[in-house]
PDB file of C-alpha atoms in Angstrom:
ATOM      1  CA  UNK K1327       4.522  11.370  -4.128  1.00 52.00           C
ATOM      2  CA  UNK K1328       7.937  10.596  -6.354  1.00 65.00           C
ATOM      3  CA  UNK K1329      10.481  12.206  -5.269  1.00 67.00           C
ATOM      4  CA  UNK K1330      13.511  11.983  -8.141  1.00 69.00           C
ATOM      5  CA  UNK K1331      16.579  12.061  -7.804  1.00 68.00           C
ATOM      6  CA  UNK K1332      16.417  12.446  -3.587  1.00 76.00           C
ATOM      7  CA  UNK K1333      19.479  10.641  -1.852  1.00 81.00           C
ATOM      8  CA  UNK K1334      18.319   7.332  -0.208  1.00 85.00           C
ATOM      9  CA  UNK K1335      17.242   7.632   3.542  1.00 88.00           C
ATOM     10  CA  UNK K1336      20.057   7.422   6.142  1.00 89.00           C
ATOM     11  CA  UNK K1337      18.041   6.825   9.403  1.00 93.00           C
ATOM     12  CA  UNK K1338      15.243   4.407   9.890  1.00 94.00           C
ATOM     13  CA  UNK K1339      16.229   1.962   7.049  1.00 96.00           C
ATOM     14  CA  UNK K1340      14.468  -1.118   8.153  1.00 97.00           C
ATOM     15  CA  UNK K1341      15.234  -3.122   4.979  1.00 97.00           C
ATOM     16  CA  UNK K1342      18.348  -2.362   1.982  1.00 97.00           C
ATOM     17  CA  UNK K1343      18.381  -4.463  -0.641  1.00 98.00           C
ATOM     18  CA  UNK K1344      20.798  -4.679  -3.578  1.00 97.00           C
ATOM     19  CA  UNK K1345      20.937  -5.956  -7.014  1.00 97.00           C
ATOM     20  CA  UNK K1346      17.056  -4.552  -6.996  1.00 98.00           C
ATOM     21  CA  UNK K1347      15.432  -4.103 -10.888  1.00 98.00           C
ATOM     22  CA  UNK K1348      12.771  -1.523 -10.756  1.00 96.00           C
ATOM     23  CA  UNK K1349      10.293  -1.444 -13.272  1.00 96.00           C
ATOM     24  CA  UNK K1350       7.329   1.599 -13.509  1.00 95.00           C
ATOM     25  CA  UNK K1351       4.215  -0.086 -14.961  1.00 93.00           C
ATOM     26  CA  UNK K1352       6.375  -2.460 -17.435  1.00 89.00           C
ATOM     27  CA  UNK K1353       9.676  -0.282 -18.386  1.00 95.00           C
ATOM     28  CA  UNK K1354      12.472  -1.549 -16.818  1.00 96.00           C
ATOM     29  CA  UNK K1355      14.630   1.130 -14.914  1.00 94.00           C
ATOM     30  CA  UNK K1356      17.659  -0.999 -14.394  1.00 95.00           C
ATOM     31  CA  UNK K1357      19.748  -2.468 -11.331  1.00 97.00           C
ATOM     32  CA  UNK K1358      19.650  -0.664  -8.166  1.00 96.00           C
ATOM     33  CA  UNK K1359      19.481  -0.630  -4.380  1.00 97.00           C
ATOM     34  CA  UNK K1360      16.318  -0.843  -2.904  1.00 97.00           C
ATOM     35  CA  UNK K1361      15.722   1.493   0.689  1.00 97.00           C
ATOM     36  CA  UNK K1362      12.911   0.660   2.796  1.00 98.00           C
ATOM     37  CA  UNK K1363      12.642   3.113   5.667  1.00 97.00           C
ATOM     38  CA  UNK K1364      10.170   4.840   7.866  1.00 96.00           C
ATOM     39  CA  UNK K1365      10.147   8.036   5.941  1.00 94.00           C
ATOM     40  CA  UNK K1366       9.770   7.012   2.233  1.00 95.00           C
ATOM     41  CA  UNK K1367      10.531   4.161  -0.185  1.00 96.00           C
ATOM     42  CA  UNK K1368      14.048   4.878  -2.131  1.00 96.00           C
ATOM     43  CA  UNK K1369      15.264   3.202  -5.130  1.00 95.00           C
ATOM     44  CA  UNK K1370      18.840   4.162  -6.269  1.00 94.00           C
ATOM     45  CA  UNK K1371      20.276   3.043  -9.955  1.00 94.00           C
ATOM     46  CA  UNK K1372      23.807   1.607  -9.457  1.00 92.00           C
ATOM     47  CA  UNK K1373      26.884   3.552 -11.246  1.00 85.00           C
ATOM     48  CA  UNK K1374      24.810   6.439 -12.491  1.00 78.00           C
ATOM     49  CA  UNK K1375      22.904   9.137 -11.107  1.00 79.00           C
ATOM     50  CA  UNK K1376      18.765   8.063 -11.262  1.00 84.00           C
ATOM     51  CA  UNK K1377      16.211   6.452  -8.756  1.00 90.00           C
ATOM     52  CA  UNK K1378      13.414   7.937  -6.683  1.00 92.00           C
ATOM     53  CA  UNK K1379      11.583   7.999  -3.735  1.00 93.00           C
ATOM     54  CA  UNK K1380       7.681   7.204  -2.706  1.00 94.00           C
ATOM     55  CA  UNK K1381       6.149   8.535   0.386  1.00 93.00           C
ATOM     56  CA  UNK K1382       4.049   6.232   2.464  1.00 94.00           C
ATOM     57  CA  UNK K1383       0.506   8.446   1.868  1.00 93.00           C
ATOM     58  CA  UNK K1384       0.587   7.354  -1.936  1.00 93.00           C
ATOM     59  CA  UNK K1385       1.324   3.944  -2.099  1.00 95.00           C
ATOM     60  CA  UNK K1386      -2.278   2.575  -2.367  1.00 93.00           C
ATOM     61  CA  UNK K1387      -1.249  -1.018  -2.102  1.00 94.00           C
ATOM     62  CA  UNK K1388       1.950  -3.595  -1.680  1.00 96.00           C
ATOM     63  CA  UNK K1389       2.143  -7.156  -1.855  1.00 96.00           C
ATOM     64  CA  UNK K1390       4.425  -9.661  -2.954  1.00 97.00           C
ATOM     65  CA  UNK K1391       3.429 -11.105  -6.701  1.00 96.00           C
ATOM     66  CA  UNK K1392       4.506 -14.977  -7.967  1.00 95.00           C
ATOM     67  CA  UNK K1393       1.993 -14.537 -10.679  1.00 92.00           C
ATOM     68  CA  UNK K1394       4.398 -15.014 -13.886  1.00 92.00           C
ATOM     69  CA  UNK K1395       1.931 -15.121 -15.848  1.00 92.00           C
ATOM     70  CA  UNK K1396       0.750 -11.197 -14.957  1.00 90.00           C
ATOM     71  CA  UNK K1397       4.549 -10.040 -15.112  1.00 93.00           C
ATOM     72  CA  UNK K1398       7.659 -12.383 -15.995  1.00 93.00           C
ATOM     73  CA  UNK K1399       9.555 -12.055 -12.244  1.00 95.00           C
ATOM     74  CA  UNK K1400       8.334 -12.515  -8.953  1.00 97.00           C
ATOM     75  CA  UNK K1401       8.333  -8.683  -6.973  1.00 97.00           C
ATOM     76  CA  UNK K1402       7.663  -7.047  -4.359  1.00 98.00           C
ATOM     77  CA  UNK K1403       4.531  -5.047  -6.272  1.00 97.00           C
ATOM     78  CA  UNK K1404       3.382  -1.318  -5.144  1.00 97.00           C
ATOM     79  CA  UNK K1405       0.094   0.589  -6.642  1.00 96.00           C
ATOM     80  CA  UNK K1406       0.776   4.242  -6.361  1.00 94.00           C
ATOM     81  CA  UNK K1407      -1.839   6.472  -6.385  1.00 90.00           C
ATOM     82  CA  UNK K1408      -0.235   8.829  -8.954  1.00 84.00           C
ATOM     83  CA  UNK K1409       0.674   8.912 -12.458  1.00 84.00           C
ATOM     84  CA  UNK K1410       4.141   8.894 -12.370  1.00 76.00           C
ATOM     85  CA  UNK K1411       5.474   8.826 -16.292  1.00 68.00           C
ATOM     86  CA  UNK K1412       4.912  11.097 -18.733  1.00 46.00           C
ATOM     87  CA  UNK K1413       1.565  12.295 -19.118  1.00 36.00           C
ATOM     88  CA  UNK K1414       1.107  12.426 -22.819  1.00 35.00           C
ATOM     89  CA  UNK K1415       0.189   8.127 -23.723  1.00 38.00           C
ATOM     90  CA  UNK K1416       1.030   7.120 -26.960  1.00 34.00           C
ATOM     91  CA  UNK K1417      -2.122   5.187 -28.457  1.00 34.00           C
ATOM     92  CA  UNK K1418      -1.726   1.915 -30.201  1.00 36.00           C
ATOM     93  CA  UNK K1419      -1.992   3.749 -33.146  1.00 36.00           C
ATOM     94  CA  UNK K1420       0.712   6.253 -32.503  1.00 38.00           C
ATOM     95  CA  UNK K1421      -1.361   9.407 -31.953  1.00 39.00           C
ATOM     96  CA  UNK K1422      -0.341  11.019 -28.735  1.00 41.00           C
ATOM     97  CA  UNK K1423      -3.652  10.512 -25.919  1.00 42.00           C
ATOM     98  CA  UNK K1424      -5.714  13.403 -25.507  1.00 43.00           C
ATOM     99  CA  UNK K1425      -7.851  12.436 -22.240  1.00 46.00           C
ATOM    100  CA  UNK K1426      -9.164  15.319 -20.108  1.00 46.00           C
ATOM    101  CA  UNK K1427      -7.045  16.288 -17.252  1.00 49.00           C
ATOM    102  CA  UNK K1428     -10.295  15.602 -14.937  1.00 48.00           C
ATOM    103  CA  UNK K1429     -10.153  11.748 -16.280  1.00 49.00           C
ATOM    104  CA  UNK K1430      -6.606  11.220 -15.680  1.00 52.00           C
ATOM    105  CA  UNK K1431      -6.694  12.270 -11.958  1.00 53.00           C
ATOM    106  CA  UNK K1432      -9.428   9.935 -11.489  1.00 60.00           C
ATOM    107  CA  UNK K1433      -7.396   7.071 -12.558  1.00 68.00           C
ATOM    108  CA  UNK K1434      -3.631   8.152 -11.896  1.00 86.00           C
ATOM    109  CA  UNK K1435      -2.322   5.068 -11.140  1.00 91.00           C
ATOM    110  CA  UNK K1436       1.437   3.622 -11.506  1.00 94.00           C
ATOM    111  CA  UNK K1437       2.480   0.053 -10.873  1.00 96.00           C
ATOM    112  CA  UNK K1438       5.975   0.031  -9.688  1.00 96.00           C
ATOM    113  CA  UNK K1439       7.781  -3.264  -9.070  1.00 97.00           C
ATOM    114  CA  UNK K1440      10.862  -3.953  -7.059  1.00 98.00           C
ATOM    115  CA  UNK K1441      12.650  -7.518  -8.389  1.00 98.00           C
ATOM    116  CA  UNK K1442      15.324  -8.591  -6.324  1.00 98.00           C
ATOM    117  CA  UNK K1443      17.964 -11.127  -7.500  1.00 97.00           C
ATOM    118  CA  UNK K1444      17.322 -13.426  -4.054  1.00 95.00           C
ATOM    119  CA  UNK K1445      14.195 -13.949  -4.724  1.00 94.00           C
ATOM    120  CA  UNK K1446      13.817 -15.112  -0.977  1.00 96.00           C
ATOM    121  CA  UNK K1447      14.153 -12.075   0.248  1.00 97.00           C
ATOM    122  CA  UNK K1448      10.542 -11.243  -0.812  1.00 98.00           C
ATOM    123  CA  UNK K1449       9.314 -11.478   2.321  1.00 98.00           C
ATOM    124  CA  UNK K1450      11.493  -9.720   4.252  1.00 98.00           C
ATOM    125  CA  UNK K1451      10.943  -6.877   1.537  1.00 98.00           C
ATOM    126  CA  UNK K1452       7.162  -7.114   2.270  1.00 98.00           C
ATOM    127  CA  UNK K1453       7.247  -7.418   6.377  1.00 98.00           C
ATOM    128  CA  UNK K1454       9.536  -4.414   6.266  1.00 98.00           C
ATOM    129  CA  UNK K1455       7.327  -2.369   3.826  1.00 97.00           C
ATOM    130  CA  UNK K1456       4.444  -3.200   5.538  1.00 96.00           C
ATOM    131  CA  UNK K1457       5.626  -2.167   9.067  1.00 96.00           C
ATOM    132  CA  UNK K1458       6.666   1.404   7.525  1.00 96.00           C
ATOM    133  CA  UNK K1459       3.294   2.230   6.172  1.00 94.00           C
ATOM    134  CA  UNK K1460       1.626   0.965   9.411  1.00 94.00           C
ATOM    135  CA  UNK K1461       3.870   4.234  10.616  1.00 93.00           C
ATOM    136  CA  UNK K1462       1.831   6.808   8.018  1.00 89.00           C
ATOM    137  CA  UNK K1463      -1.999   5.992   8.350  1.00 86.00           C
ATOM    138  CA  UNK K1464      -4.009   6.913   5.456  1.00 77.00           C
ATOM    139  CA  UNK K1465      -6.088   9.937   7.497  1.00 73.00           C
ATOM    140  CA  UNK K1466      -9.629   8.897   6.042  1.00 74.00           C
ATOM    141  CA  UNK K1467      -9.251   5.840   7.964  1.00 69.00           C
ATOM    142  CA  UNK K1468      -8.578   7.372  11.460  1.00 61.00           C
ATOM    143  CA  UNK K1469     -11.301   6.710  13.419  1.00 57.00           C
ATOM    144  CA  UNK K1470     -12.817  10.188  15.197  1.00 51.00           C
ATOM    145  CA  UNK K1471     -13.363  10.749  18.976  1.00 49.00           C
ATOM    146  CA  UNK K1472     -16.858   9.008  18.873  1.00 52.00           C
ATOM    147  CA  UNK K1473     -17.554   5.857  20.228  1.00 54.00           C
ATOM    148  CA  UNK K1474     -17.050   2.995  17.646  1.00 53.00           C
ATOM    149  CA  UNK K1475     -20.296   0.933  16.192  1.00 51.00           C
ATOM    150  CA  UNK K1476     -21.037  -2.365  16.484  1.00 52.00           C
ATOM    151  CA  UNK K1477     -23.432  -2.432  13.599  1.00 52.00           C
ATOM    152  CA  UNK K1478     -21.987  -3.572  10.061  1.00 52.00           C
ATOM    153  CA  UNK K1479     -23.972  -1.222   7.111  1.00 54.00           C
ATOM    154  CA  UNK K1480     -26.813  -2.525   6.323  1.00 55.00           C
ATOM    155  CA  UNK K1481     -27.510  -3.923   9.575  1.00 50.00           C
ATOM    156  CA  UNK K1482     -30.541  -3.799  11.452  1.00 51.00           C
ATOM    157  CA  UNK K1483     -28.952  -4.533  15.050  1.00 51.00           C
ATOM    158  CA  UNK K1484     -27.776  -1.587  17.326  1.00 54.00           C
ATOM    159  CA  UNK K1485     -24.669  -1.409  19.884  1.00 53.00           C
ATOM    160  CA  UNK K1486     -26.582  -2.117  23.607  1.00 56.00           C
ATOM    161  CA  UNK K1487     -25.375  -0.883  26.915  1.00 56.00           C
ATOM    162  CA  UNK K1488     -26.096  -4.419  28.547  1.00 57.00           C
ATOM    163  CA  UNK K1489     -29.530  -3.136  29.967  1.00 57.00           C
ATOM    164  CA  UNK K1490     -32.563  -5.791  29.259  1.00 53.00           C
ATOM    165  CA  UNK K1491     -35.483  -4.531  27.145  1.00 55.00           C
ATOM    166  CA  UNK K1492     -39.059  -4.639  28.751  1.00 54.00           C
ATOM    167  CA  UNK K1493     -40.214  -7.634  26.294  1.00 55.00           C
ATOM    168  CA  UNK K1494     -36.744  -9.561  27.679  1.00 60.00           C
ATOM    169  CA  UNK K1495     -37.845  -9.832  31.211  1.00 64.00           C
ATOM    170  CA  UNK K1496     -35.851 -11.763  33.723  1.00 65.00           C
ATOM    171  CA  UNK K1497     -37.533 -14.331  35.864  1.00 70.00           C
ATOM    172  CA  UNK K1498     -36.205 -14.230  39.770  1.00 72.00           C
ATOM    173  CA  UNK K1499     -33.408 -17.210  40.009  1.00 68.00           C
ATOM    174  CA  UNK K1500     -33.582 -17.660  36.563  1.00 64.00           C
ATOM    175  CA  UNK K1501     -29.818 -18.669  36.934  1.00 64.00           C
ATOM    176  CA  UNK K1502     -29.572 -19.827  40.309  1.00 67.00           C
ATOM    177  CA  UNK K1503     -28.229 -23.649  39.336  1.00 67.00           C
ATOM    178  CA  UNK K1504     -25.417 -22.462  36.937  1.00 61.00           C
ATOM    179  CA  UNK K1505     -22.316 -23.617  37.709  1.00 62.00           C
ATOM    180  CA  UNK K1506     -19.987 -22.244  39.383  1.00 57.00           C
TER     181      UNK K1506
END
C-alpha cells in the first residue's frame, strides 16, 4: 500500500524522473523525483525529507491524462485502491465526516498524479509503469489449472473437441476437389 517515508528503490529502476510534482487527489505535494521500478512506485520530495512508495497490488489503474479540463497538467495518473489521506473528510460545511468504517473501505480510493516538467516524457513514464505491474499480477485474475473456455457469459455455444455431431454428417468426398 503507501509506504512513507521508504528510501527510493536502488535495483530494478526502469524509469527516474526528476523535477516530478506529485499531487494525492488534488493537494499538491511539491517537486520531487519520480522512481519507477519493479518492486514499488517511489516518489521522493527534493531538499527535505517526504515522499512515498506504492506497491504494484494496489494501484488499480495508470494511464497518462491530457484532459485539462479534469485536472490543470497533463500526468501520468494512478487510482490506488486505498485511502491514503487522513481519514476524517471535512464536509463542505466544515463538520468533520462521520461515514461508517464499512462504507469507506468500500470506496477507499486515492488519485495520485505524477506531473513531470518534460511533459514528453509521459510516455516513457507510462511504458515503464506499465511493464512493472505486468511483473505483480493482480491474483483474482490468474487463471487456475483448468482448461480455458471458449464461451463468452451469456453465451449459448460450447468449446468442441473437433468431433462432428450426428445431425452434421459428412458425405464421402465431400471435399475431394478442394484445392490443393
Amino acid at each position: 500500500m503507501l509506504l512513507p517515508n521508504l528510501p527510493p528503490p536502488e535495483e530494478g529502476v526502469r524509469h527516474r524522473q526528476c523535477n516530478t510534482q506529485a499531487f494525492m487527489n488534488a493537494r499538491p505535494l511539491g517537486s520531487g523525483t519520480l522512481y519507477i521500478a519493479e518492486s514499488r512506485v517511489s516518489w521522493a520530495k527534493d531538499g527535505a525529507d517526504g515522499g512515498f512508495s506504492l506497491e504494484y497490488p494496489h494501484i488499480a489503474i495508470h494511464a497518462v491524462s491530457r484532459d485539462v479540463s479534469s485536472f490543470a497538467h497533463p500526468c501520468l495518473y494512478l487510482m490506488v485502491d486505498a485511502k491514503l489521506e487522513d481519514s476524517q473528510a471535512v464536509t463542505p460545511n466544515g463538520v468533520e465526516g462521520s461515514d461508517s468504517e464499512e462504507e469507506d473501505d468500500e470506496t477507499a480510493m486515492t488519485e495520485v498524479r505524477f506531473v513531470p516538467t518534460d511533459q514528453f516524457s509521459l510516455e516513457p513514464m507510462y511504458k515503464a509503469l506499465n511493464d512493472c505491474q505486468l511483473l505483480h499480477p493482480d491474483p483474482e485474475d490468474v487463471q487456475s489449472d483448468e482448461k480455458p473456455s471458449l464461451v463468452t457469459p451469456g453465451g449459448s455455444h460450447e468449446a468442441r473437441n473437433g468431433d462432428l455431431e450426428d445431425d452434421e454428417a459428412m458425405e464421402t468426398g465431400q471435399f475431394d476437389d478442394a484445392d490443393m
